[in-house]
Short mmCIF file of C-alpha atoms and ligand atoms in Angstrom, two decimals:
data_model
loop_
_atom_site.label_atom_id
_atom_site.label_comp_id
_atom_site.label_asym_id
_atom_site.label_seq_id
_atom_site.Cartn_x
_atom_site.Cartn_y
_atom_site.Cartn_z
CA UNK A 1 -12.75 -53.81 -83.18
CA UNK A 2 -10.14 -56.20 -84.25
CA UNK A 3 -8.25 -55.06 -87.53
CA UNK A 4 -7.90 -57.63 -90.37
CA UNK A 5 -5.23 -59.81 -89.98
CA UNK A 6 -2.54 -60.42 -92.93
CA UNK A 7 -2.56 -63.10 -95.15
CA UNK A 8 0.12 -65.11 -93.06
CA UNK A 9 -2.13 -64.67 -90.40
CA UNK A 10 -4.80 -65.96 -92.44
CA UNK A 11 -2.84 -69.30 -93.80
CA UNK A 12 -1.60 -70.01 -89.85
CA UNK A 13 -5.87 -69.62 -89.00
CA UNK A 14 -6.41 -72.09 -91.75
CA UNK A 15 -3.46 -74.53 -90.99
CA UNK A 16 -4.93 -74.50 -87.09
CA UNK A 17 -8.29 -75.26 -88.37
CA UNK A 18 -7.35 -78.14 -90.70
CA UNK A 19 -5.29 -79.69 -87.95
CA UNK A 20 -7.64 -79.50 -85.29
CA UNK A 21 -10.11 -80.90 -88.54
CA UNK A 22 -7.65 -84.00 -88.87
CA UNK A 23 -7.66 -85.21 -85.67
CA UNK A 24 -11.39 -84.61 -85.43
CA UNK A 25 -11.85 -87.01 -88.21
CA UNK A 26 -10.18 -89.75 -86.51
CA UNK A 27 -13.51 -89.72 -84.26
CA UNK A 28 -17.18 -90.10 -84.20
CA UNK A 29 -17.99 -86.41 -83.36
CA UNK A 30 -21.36 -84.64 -82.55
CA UNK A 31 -20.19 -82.47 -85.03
CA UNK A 32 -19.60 -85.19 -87.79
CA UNK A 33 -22.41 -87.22 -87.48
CA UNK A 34 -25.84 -87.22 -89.54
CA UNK A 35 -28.62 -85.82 -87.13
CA UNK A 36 -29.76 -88.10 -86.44
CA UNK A 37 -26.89 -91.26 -87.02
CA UNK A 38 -28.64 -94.84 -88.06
CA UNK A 39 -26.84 -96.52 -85.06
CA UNK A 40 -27.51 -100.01 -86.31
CA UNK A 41 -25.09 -99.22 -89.40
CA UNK A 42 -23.07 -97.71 -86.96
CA UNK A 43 -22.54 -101.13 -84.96
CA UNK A 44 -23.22 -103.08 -88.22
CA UNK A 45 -25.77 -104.56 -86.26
CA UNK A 46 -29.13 -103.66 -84.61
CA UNK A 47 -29.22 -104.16 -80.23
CA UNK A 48 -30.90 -102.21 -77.74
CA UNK A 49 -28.86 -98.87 -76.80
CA UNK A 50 -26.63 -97.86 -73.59
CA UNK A 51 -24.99 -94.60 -72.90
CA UNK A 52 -22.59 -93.55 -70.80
CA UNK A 53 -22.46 -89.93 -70.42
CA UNK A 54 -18.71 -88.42 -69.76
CA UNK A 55 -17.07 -92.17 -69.53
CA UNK A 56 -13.38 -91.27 -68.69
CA UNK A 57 -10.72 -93.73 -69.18
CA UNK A 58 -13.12 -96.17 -70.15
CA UNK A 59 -13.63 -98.59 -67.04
CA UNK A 60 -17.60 -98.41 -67.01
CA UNK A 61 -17.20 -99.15 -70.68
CA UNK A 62 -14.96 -101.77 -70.49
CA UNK A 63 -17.33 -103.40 -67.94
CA UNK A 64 -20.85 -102.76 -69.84
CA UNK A 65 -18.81 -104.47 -73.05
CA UNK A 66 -17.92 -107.58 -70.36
CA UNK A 67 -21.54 -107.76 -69.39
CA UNK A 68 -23.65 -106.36 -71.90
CA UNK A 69 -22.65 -108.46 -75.24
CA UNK A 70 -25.73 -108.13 -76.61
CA UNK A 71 -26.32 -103.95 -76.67
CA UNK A 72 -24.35 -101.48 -78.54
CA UNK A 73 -22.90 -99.30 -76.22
CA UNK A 74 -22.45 -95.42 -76.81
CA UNK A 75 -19.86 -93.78 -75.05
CA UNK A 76 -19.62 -89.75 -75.01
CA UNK A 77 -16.82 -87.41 -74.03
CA UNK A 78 -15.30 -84.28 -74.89
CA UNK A 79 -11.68 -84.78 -73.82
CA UNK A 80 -9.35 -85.94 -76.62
CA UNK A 81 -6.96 -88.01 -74.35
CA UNK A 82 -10.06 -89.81 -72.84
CA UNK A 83 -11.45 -90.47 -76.65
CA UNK A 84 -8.39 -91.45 -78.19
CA UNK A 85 -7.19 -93.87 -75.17
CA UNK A 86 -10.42 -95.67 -75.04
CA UNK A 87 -10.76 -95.15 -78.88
CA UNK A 88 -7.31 -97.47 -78.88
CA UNK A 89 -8.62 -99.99 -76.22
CA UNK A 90 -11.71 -100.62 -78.64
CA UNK A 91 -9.25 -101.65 -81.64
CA UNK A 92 -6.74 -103.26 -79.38
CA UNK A 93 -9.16 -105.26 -77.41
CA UNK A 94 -12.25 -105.81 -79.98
CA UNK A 95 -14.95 -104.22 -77.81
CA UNK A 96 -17.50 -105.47 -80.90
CA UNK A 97 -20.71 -103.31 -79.08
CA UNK A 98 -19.00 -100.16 -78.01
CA UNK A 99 -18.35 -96.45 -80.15
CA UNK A 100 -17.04 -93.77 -78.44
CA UNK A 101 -18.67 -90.15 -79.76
CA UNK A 102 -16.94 -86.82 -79.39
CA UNK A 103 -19.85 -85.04 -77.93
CA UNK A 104 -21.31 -82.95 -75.14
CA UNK A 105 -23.89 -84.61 -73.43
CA UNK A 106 -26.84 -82.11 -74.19
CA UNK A 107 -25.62 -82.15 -77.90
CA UNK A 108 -26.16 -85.63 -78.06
CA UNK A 109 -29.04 -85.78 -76.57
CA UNK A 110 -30.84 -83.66 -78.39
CA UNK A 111 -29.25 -84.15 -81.77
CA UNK A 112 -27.70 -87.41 -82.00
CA UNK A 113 -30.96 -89.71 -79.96
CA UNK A 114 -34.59 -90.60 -80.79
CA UNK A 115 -37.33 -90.61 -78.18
CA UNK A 116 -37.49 -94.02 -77.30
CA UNK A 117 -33.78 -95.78 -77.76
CA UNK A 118 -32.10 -95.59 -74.67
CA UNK A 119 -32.18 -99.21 -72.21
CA UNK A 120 -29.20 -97.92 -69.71
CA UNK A 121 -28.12 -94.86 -68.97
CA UNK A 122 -24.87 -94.12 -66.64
CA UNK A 123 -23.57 -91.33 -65.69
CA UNK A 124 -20.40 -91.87 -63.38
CA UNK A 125 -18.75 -88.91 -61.33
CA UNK A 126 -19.93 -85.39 -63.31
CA UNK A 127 -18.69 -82.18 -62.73
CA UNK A 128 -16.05 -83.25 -60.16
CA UNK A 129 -15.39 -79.90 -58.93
CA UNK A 130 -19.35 -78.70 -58.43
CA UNK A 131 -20.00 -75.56 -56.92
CA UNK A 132 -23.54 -74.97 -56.37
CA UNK A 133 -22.49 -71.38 -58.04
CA UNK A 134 -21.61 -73.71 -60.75
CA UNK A 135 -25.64 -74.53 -61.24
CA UNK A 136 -25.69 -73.64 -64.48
CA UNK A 137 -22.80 -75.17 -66.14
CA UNK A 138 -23.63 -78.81 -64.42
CA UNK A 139 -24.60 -81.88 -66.03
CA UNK A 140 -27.44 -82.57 -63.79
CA UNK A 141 -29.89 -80.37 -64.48
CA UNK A 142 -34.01 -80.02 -65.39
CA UNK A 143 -33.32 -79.91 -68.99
CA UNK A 144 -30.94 -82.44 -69.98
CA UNK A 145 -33.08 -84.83 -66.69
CA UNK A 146 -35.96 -84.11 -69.56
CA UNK A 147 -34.26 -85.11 -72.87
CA UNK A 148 -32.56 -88.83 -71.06
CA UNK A 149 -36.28 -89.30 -69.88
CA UNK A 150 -37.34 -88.39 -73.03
CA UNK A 151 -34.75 -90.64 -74.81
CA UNK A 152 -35.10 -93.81 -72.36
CA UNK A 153 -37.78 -96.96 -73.28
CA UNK A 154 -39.99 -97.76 -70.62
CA UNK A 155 -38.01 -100.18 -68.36
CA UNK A 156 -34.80 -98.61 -69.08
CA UNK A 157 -32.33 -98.08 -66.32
CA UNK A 158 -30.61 -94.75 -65.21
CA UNK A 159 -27.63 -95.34 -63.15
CA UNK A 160 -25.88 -92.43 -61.64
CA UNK A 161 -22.65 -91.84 -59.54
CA UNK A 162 -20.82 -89.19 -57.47
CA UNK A 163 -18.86 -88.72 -54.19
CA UNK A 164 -19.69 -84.97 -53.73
CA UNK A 165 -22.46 -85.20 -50.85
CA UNK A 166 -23.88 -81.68 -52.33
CA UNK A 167 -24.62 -82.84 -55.81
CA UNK A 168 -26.26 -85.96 -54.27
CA UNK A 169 -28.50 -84.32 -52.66
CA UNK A 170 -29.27 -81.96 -55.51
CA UNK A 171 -29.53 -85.08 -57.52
CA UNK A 172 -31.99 -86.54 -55.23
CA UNK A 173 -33.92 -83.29 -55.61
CA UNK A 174 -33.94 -83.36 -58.97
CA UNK A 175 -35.11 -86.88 -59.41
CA UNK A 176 -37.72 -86.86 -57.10
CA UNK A 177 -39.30 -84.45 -59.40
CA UNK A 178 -38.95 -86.40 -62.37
CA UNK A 179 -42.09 -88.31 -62.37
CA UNK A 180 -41.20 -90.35 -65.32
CA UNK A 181 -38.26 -92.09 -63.12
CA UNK A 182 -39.50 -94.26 -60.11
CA UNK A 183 -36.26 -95.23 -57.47
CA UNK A 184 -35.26 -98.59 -57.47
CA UNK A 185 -33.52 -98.37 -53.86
CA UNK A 186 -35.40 -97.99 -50.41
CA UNK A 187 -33.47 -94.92 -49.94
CA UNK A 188 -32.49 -92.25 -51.82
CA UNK A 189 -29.00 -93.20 -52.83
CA UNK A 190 -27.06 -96.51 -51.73
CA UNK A 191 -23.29 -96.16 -50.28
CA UNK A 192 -21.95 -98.98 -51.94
CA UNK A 193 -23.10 -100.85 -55.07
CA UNK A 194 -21.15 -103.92 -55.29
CA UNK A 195 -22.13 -105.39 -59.02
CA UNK A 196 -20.84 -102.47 -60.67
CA UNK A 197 -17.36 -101.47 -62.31
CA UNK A 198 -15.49 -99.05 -60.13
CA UNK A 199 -14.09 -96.30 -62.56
CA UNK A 200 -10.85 -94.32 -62.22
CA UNK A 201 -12.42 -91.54 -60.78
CA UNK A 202 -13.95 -93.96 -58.19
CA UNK A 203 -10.98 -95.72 -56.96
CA UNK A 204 -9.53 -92.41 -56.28
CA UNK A 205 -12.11 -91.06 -54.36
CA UNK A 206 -11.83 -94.50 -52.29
CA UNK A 207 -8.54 -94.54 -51.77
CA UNK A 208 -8.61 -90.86 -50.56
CA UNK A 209 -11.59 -91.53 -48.35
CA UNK A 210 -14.24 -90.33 -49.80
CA UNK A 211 -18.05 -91.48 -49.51
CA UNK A 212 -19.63 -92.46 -53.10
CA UNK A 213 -23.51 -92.47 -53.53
CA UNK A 214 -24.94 -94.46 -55.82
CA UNK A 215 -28.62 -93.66 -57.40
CA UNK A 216 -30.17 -96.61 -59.69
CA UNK A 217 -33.84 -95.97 -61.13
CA UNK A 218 -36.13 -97.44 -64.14
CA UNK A 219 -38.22 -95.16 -66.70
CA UNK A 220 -41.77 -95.69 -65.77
CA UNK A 221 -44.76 -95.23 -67.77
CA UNK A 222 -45.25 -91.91 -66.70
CA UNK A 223 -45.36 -90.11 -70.55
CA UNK A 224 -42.21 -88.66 -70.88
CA UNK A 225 -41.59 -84.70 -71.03
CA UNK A 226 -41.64 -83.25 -74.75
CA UNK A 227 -38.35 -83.01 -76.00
CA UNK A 228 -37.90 -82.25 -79.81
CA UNK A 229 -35.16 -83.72 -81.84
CA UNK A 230 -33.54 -80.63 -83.49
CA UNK A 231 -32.50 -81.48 -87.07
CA UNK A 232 -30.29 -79.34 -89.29
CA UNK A 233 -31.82 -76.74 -90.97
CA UNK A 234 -30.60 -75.26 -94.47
CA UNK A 235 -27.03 -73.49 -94.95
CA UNK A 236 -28.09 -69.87 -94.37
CA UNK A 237 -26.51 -67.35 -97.11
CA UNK A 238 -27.14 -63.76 -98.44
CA UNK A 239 -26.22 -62.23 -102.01
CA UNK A 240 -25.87 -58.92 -102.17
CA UNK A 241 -24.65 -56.08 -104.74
CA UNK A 242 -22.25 -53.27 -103.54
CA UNK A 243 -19.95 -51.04 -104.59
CA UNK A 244 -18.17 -51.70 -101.69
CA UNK A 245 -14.97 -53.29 -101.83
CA UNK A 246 -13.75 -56.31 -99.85
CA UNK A 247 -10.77 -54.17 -97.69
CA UNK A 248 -13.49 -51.69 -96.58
CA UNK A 249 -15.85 -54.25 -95.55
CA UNK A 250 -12.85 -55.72 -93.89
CA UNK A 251 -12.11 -52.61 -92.10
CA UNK A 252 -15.30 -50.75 -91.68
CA UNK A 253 -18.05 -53.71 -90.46
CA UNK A 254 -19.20 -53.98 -86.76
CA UNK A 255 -20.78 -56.41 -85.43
CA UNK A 256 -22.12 -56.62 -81.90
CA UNK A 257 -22.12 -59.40 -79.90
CA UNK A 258 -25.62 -61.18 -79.50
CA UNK A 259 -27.23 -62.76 -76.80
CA UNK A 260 -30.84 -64.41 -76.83
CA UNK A 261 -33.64 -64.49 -74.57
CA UNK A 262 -33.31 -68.87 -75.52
CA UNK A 263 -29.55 -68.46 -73.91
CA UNK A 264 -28.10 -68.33 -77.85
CA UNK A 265 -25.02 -65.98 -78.27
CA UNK A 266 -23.09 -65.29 -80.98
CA UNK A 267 -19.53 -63.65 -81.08
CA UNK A 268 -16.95 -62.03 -83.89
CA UNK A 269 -13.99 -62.98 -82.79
CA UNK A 270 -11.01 -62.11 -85.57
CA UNK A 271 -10.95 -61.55 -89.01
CA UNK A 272 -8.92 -62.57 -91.68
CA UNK A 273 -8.34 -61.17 -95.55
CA UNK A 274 -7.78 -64.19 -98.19
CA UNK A 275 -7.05 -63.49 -102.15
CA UNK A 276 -11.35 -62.96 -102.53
CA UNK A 277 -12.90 -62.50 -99.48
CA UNK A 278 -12.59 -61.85 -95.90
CA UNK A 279 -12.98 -64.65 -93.26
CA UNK A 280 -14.44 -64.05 -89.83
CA UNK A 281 -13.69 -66.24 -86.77
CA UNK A 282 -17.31 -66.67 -84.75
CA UNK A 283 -18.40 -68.14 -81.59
CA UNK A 284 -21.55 -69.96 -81.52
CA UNK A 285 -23.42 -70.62 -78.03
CA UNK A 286 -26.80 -72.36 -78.03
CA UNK A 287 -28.45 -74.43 -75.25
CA UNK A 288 -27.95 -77.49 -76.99
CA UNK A 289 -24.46 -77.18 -79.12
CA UNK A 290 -21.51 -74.91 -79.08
CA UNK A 291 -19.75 -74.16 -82.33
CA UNK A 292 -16.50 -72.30 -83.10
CA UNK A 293 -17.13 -71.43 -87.45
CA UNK A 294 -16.23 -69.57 -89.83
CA UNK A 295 -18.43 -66.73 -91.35
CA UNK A 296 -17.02 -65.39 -95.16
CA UNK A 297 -17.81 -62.82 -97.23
CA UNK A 298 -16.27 -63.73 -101.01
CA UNK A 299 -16.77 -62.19 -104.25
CA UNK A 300 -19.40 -64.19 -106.76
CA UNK A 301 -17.39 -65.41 -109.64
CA UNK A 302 -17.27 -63.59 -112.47
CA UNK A 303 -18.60 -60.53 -110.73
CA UNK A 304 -16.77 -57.08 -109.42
CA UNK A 305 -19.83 -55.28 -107.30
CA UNK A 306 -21.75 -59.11 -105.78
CA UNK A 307 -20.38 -61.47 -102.66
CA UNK A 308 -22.21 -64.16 -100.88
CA UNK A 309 -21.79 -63.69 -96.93
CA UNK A 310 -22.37 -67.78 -96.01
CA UNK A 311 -20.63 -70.05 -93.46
CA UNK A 312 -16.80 -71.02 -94.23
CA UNK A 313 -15.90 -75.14 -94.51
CA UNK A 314 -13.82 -74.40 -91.95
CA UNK A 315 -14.64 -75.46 -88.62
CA UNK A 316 -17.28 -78.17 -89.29
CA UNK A 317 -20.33 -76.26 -89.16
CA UNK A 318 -23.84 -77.61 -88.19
CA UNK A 319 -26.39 -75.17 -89.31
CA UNK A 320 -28.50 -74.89 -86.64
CA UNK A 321 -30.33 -71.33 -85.96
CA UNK A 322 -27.85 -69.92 -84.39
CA UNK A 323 -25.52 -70.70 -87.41
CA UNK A 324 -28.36 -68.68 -89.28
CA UNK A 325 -28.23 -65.82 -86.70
CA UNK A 326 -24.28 -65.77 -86.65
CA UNK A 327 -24.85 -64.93 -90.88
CA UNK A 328 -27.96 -62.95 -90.17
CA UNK A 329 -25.86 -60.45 -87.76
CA UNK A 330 -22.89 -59.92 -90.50
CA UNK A 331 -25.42 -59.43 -93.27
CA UNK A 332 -27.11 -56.68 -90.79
CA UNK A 333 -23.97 -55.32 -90.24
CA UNK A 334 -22.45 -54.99 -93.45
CA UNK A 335 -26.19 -52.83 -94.35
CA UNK A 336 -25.20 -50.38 -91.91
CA UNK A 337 -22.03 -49.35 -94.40
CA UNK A 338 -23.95 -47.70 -96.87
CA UNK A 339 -27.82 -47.46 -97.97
CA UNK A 340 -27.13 -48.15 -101.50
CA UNK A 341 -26.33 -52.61 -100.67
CA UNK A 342 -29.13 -54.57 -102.64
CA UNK A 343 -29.88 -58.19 -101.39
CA UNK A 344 -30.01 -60.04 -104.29
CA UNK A 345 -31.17 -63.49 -102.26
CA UNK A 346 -31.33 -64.31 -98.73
CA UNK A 347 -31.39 -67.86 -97.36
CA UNK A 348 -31.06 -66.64 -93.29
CA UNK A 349 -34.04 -67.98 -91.34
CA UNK A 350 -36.45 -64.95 -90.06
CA UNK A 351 -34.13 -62.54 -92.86
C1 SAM B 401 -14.70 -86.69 -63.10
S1 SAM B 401 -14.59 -87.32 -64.71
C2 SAM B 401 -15.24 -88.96 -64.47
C3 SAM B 401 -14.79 -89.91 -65.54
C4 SAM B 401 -15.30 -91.34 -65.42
N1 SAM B 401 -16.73 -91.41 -65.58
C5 SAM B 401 -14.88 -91.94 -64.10
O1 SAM B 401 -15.76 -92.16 -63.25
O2 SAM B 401 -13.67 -92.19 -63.92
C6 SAM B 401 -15.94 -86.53 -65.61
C7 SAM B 401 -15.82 -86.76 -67.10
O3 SAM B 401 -16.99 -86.28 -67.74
C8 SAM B 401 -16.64 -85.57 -68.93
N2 SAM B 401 -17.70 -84.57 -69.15
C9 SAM B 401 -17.93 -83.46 -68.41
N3 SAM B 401 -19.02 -82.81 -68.85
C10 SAM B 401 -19.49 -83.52 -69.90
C11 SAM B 401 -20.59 -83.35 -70.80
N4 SAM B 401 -21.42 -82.31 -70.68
N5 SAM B 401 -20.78 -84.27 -71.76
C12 SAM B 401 -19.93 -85.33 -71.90
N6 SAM B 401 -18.87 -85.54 -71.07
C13 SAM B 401 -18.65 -84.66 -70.09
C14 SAM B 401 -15.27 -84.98 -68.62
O4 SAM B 401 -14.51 -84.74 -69.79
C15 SAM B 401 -14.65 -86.06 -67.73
O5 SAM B 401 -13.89 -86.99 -68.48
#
């Protein structure tokens, strides 16, 4: 285990945090939004919906603005230079219909979309460096193939991209088990696709020689797989009474890494002392969002012997349930210390 860190340590954390915060804020963020966002207010205006899922420098959404006047047009990414250059081009150039989100695919999906919304969805060039080792980690996969079905009107179009011949034909696989998507091609993929933008990533792979393959098919009215919206659920916190003080809890807690049989894990990283409590640095996995939070533990006002243990400000957190179990597993842990701890309330789902 980590000792706690001194309170330089602990301003530096904090100084990190806020800056990474700031330049968050510039952007629409999976981790900003309302779950789920009223796009209309959004756009100021109510049109049907496009997204385009890891966009780049912005090429396919330059083009989709050119042709597509009359949709609002939802652009995700989770690089900062992407987001910020095509967050510029938007300003500079008045792209009226487009946004740009900071957001993992899945996240979005499954957070920031209702069943339903979705008339285009392209996907140009993912995981450029696919190993089929790499299964996991891909964008292309049975679940996320689920929530776009889910999330596409009947009639909608799914456009997708690549020049990697294996993840075509795992792509192919994968969509000829989807029986909610019919083809619109004679074959399987085309080579060339002439009405559509070529992107960065494209021209590239062009100019260095490399095949593309193109897929294009509609949402049929095949009812589309189940896949829940996942709202946010209350902030989880615990109050308990202890004669313990802050430095031993500091010092003395433990708490085990946790991994679920749903693919949630949750990690204490470091931990921090401030003037009335102790901060600890967390990592949140779950299928649908990561999150990097804070986790405190700070004394009730007016009180010597009772602290809350609830989620820091710092760090933007969503609470989700793995947000819950991240609080659940320091509560648990600070119980081990000693058998006299009374829970005076506890807001943790399942606590
Ligand atoms: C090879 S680049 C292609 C960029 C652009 N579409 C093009 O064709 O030039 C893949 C892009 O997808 C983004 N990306 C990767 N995984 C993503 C995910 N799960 N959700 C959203 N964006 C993702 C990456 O940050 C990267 O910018």
């Amino acid at each position: 285990m980590l000792d706690g860190q001194s309170c330089d340590e602990y301003s530096c954390f904090l100084e990190l945090r806020i800056v990474e915060r700031h330049s968050m804020e510039q952007l629409l963020s999976s981790l900003n939004l309302p779950w789920t966002p009223d796009w209309a207010a959004i756009f100021g205006v109510e049109r049907p919906l496009i997204l385009d899922i890891g966009f780049g420098y912005g090429h396919s959404l330059a083009h989709l603005h050119r042709t597509r006047p009359d949709h609002n047009i939802i652009g995700l990414e989770v690089d900062n230079t992407c987001l910020l250059k095509v967050e510029k081009a938007i300003a500079r150039h008045g792209w009226h219909n487009v946004r740009v989100v900071y957001s993992f695919a899945q996240t979005a999906l499954y957070h920031l979309l209702l069943p339903g919304t979705l008339h285009e969805v392209h996907i140009n060039f993912p995981d450029p460096w696919f190993k089929k080792r790499h299964a996991r980690r891909r964008l292309m996969q049975r679940d996320t193939l689920d929530a776009i079905v889910n999330r596409m009107v009947v009639g909608g179009k799914f456009f997708l991209a690549t020049d990697i011949l294996d993840y075509a034909e795992m792509t192919h696989e994968l969509l000829a088990q989807t029986p909610g998507l019919t083809n619109d091609l004679p074959t399987p993929w085309a080579n060339a696709m002439p009405e559509r933008a070529i992107t960065k990533y494209e021209r590239r792979a062009l100019q260095e020689g490399r095949t593309c393959y193109y897929f294009a098919y509609h949402r049929n009215q095949h009812p589309a797989p189940d896949v829940p919206v996942i709202k946010e659920l209350d902030m989880p916190h615990v109050v308990i009474k202890t004669q313990l003080t802050l430095d031993e809890m500091l010092t003395r807690v433990n708490v085990p890494d946790y991994a679920g049989e749903d693919g949630t894990h949750v990690r204490y990283l470091e931990r921090y002392r401030g003037e009335r409590s102790v901060l600890f640095d967390v990592y949140v996995h779950e299928p649908t969002i990561e999150q990097r939070i804070s986790v405190v533990i700070v004394e009730r006002d007016g009180t010597t012997d009772e602290y809350t243990i609830k989620l820091g400000s710092i760090g933007m957190p969503r609470p989700t349930a793995g947000l819950h179990i991240a609080v659940g597993r320091l509560r648990d842990a600070v119980l081990q210390l000693s058998d006299s701890i009374q829970i005076i309330q506890d807001k943790v789902r399942g606590g």
